[in-house]
Coordinates of C-alpha atoms in Angstrom, one line a residue:
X1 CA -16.7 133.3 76.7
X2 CA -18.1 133.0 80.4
X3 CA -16.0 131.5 83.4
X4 CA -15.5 127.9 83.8
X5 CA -18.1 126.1 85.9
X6 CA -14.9 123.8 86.6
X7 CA -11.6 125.7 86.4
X8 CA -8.6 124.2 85.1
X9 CA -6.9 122.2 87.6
X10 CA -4.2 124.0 89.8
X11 CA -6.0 127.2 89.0
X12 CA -8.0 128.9 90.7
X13 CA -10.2 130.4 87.4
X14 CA -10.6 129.8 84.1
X15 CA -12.6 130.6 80.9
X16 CA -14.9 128.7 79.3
X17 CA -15.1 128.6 75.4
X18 CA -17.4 126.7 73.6
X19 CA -18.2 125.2 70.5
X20 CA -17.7 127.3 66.5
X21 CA -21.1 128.1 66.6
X22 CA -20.4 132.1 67.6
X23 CA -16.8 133.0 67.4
X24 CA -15.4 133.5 70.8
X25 CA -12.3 135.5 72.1
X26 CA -10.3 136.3 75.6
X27 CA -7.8 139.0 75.1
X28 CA -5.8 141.6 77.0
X29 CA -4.4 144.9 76.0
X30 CA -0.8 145.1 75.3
X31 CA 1.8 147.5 74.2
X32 CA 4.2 146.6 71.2
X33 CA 6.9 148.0 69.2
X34 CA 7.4 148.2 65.4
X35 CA 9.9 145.1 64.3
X36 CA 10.2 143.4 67.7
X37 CA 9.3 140.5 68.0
X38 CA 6.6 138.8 70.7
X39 CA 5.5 135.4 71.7
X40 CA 1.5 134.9 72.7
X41 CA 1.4 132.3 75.4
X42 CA -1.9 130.3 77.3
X43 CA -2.9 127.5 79.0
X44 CA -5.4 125.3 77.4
X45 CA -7.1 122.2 78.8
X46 CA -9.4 120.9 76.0
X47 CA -12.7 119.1 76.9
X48 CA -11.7 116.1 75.4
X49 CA -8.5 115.8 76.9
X50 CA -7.0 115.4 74.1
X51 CA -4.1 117.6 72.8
X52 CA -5.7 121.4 71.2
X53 CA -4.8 122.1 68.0
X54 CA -3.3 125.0 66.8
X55 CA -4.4 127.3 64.1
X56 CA -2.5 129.1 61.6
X57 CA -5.5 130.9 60.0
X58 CA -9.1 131.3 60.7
X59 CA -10.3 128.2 59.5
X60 CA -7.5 125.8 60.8
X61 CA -7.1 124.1 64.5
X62 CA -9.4 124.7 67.6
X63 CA -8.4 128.3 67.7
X64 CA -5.6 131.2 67.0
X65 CA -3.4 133.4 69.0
X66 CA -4.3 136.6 68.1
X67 CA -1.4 138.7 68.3
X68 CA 0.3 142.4 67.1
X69 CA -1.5 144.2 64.9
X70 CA -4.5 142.4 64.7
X71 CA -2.4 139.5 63.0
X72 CA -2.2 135.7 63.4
X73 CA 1.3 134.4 65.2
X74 CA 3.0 131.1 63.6
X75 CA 6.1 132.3 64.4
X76 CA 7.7 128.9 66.4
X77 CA 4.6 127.2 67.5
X78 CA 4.9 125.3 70.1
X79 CA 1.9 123.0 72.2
X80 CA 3.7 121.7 74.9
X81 CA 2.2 119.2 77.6
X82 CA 2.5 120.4 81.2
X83 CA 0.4 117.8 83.3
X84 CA -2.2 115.9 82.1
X85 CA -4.3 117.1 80.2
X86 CA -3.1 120.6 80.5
X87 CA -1.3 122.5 77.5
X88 CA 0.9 125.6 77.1
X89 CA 0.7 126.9 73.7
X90 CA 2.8 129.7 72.3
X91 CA 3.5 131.2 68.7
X92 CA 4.7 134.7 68.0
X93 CA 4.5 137.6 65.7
X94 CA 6.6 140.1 64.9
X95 CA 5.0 144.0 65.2
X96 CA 4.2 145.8 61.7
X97 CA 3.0 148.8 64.2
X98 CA 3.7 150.8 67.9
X99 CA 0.5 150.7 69.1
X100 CA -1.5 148.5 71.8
X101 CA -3.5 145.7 70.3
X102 CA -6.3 142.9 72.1
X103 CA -4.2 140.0 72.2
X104 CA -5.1 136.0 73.3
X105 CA -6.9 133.3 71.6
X106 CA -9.6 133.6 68.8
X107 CA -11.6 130.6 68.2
X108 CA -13.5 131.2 64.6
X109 CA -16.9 129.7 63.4
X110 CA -14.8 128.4 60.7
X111 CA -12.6 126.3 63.0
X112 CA -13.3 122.9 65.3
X113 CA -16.4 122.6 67.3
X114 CA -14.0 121.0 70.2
X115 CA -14.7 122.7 73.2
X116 CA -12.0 124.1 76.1
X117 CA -10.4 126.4 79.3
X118 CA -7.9 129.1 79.0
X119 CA -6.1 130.8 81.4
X120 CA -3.2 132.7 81.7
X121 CA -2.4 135.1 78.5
X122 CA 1.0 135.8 78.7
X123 CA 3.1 138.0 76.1
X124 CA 7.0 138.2 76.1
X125 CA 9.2 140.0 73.8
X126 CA 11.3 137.7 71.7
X127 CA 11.2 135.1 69.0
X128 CA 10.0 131.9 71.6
X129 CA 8.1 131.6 74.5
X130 CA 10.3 131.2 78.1
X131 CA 10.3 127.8 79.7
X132 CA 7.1 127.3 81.9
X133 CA 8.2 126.8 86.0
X134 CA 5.4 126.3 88.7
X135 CA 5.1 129.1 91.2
X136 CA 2.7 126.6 93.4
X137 CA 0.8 129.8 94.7
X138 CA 4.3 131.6 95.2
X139 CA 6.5 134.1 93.8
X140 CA 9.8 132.1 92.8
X141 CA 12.6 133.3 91.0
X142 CA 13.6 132.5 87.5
X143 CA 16.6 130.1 87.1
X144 CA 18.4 129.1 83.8
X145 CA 17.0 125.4 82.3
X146 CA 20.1 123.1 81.9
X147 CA 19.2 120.4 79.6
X148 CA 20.9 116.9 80.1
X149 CA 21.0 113.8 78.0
X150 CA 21.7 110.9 80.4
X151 CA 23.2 108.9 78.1
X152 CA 25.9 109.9 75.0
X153 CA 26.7 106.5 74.0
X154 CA 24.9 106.5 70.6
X155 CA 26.5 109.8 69.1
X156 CA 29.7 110.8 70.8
X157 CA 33.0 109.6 69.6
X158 CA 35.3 109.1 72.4
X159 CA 38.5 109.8 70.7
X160 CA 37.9 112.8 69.1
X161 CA 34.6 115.2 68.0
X162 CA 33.9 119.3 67.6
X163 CA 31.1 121.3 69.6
X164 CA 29.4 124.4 68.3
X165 CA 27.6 126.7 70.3
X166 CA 25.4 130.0 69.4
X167 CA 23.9 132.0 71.6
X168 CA 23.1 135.2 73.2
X169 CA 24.7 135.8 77.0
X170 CA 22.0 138.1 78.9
X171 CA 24.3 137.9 82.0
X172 CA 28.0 137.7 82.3
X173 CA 28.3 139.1 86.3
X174 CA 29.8 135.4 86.2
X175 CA 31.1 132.4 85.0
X176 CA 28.5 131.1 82.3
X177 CA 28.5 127.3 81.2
X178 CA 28.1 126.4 77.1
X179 CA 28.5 122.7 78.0
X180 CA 30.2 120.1 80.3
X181 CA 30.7 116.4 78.7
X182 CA 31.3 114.1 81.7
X183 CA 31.1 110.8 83.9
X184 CA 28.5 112.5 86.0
X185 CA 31.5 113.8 88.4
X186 CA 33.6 116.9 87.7
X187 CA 37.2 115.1 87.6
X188 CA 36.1 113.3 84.1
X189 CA 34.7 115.8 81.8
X190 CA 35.6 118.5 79.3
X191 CA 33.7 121.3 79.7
X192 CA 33.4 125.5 78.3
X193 CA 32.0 128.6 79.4
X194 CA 32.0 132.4 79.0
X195 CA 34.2 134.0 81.7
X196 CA 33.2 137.2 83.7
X197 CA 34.9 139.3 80.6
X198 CA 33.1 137.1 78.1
X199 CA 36.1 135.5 77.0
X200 CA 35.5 132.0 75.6
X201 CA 37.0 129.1 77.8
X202 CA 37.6 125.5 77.0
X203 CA 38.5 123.0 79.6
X204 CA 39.4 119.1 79.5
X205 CA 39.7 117.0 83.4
X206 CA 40.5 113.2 83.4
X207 CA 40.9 111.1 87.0
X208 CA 44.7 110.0 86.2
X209 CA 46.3 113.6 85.6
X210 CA 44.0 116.2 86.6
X211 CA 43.8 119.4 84.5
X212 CA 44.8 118.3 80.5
X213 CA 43.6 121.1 78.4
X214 CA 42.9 125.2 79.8
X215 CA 42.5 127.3 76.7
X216 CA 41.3 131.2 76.6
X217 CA 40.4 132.8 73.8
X218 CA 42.2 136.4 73.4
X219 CA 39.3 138.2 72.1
X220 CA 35.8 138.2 73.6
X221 CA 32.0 138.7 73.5
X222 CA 29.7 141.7 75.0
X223 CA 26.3 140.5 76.8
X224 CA 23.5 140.8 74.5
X225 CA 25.1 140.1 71.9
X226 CA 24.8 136.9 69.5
X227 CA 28.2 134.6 69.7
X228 CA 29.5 131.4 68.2
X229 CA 31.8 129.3 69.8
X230 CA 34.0 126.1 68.5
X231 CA 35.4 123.4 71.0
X232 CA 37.4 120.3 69.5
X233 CA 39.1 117.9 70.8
X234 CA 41.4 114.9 70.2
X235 CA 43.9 113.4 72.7
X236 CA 47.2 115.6 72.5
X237 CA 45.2 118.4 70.6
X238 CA 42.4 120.6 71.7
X239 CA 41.6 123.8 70.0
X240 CA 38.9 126.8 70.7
X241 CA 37.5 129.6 69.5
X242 CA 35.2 132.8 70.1
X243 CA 33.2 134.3 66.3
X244 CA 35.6 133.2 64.2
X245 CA 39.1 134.6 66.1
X246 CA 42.6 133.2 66.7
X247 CA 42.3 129.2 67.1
X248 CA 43.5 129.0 70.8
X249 CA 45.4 125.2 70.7
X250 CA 46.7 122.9 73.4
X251 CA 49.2 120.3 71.9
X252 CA 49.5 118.2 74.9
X253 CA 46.3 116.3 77.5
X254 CA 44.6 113.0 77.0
X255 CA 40.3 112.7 76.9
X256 CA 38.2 112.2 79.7
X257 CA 35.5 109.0 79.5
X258 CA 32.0 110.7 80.0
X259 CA 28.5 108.8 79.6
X260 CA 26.4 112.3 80.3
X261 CA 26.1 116.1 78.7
X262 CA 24.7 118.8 79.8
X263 CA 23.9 122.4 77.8
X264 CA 24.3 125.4 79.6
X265 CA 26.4 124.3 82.6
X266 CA 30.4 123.8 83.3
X267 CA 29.7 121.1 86.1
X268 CA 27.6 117.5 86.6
X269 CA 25.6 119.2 89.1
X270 CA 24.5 121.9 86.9
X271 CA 26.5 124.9 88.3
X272 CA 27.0 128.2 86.6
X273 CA 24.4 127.8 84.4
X274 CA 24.0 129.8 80.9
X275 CA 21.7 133.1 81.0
X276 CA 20.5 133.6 77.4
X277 CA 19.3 132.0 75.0
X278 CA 20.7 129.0 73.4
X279 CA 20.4 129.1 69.7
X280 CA 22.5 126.7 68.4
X281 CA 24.0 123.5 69.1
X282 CA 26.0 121.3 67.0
X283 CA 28.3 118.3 67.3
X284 CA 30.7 116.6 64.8
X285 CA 32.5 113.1 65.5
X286 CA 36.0 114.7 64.5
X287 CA 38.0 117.2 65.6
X288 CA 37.9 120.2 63.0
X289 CA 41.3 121.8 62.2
X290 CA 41.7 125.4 63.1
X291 CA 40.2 126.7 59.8
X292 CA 37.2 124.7 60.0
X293 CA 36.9 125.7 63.4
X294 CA 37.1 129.2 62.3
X295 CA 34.3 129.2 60.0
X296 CA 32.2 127.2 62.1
X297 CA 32.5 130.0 64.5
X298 CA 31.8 133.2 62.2

């Protein structure tokens, strides 16, 4: 590959590869582990402007990501649109070997003539590729994505419903928000979090009374480590629980009205936001019993 004549936009270099003819590559040493897991990530801006394709062999899409080992990664593929015409794709592969292998995209003679830029070969260790934030030229520090849907109305059940959470806490020096349900204030929501002793906590605020439901769970979860939590709710009884535990109940407390969620935060504004991963996220339009709850949980 030679550099781009025209870089990608908002970088300041690129690389250039052409057309299947010769079979091109731009890759970068990198250590790895035997059984971890890593995830391959670029930025690609095809010629065409139209979306790159993604290969899972040698002969399928505009190229590969050529990953540990010497091996091909299709572990979650992603091509997601940042601007434009500008793509970050990711896939991973998990490390038959400790070695150091050439890693970055491959693009064979037996895939697509489409032509393209790459820049920025990225490898992390996990099972998917970390959110992409703009440094615009600057270092910036890394904060936790909090993902809201603006409106609720189509799936959530007012009087009653179940939340189930799984995921893996990296930090736990504070309060760590699962979820807040809400009116887009923090007087009508219902809301849970890990505590600073990664206890599992389950909260319910309306307007007219203030605090209805504050349950604890008794036993708790160490950061790092994967854990599955259960919130339901249903006027005059709201239960919770951390992998599976005691059911922690609250017999008495009417529902909030909320039009808004948010994952991985306890407040409308997005505070105390969830560091880990989020795994899992489930809803049910009724309130589970304690058993249920349970094995939801395990």
């Amino acid at each position: 590959v030679v550099d781009a004549a025209t870089p990608i936009a908002g970088f300041s270099q690129s690389l250039q590869f052409g057309d299947n003819s010769v079979q091109r590559s731009a890759r970068k040493l990198i250590s790895h582990t035997i059984g971890l897991t890593y995830t391959l990530s670029v930025f690609i801006q095809m010629d065409d402007g139209i979306a790159p394709a993604l290969g899972t062999s040698a002969s399928t899409g505009d190229f590969y990501l050529y990953g540990p080992d010497g091996g091909i990664c299709t572990l979650n593929p992603t091509v997601t649109n940042i601007a434009g015409s500008l793509y970050r794709v990711s896939a991973g592969r998990t490390a038959l070997a400790t070695t150091s292998t050439l890693m970055g995209p491959i693009k064979a003679t037996t895939q697509s003539a489409r032509t393209f830029r790459v820049i920025g070969i990225q490898v992390e260790a996990g099972a998917s590729a970390s959110s992409y934030i703009p440094t615009a030229g600057s270092a910036v520090i890394r904060q936790p994505d909090v993902l809201t849907a603006s409106s609720i109305s189509p799936w959530y059940n007012q009087s009653e419903g179940t939340v189930v959470f799984e995921g893996i806490a990296n930090d736990l020096s504070a309060s760590r928000g699962i979820f807040v349900i809400s009116d887009g204030t923090n007087t009508e929501r219902q809301y849970a979090n890990l505590n600073s002793s990664g206890a599992f906590v389950s909260t319910v605020n309306t307007t007219a009374g203030g605090l209805q439901s504050a349950i604890t769970t008794a036993n708790t979860t160490p950061v790092g480590a994967v854990f599955r939590v259960g919130h339901a709710y249903k006027a005059n009884n709201f239960g919770a629980v951390l992998n599976g535990g005691v059911v922690g109940t609250d017999v008495s407390g009417s529902l909030p009205v909320p039009n808004q969620m948010k994952l991985g935060a306890v407040t409308a504004s997005g505070a105390f936001p969830f560091m880990g991963y989020a795994r899992r996220f489930q809803y049910y339009r009724n309130a589970f019993p304690g058993p249920q709850l349970q094995g939801l949980s395990r």
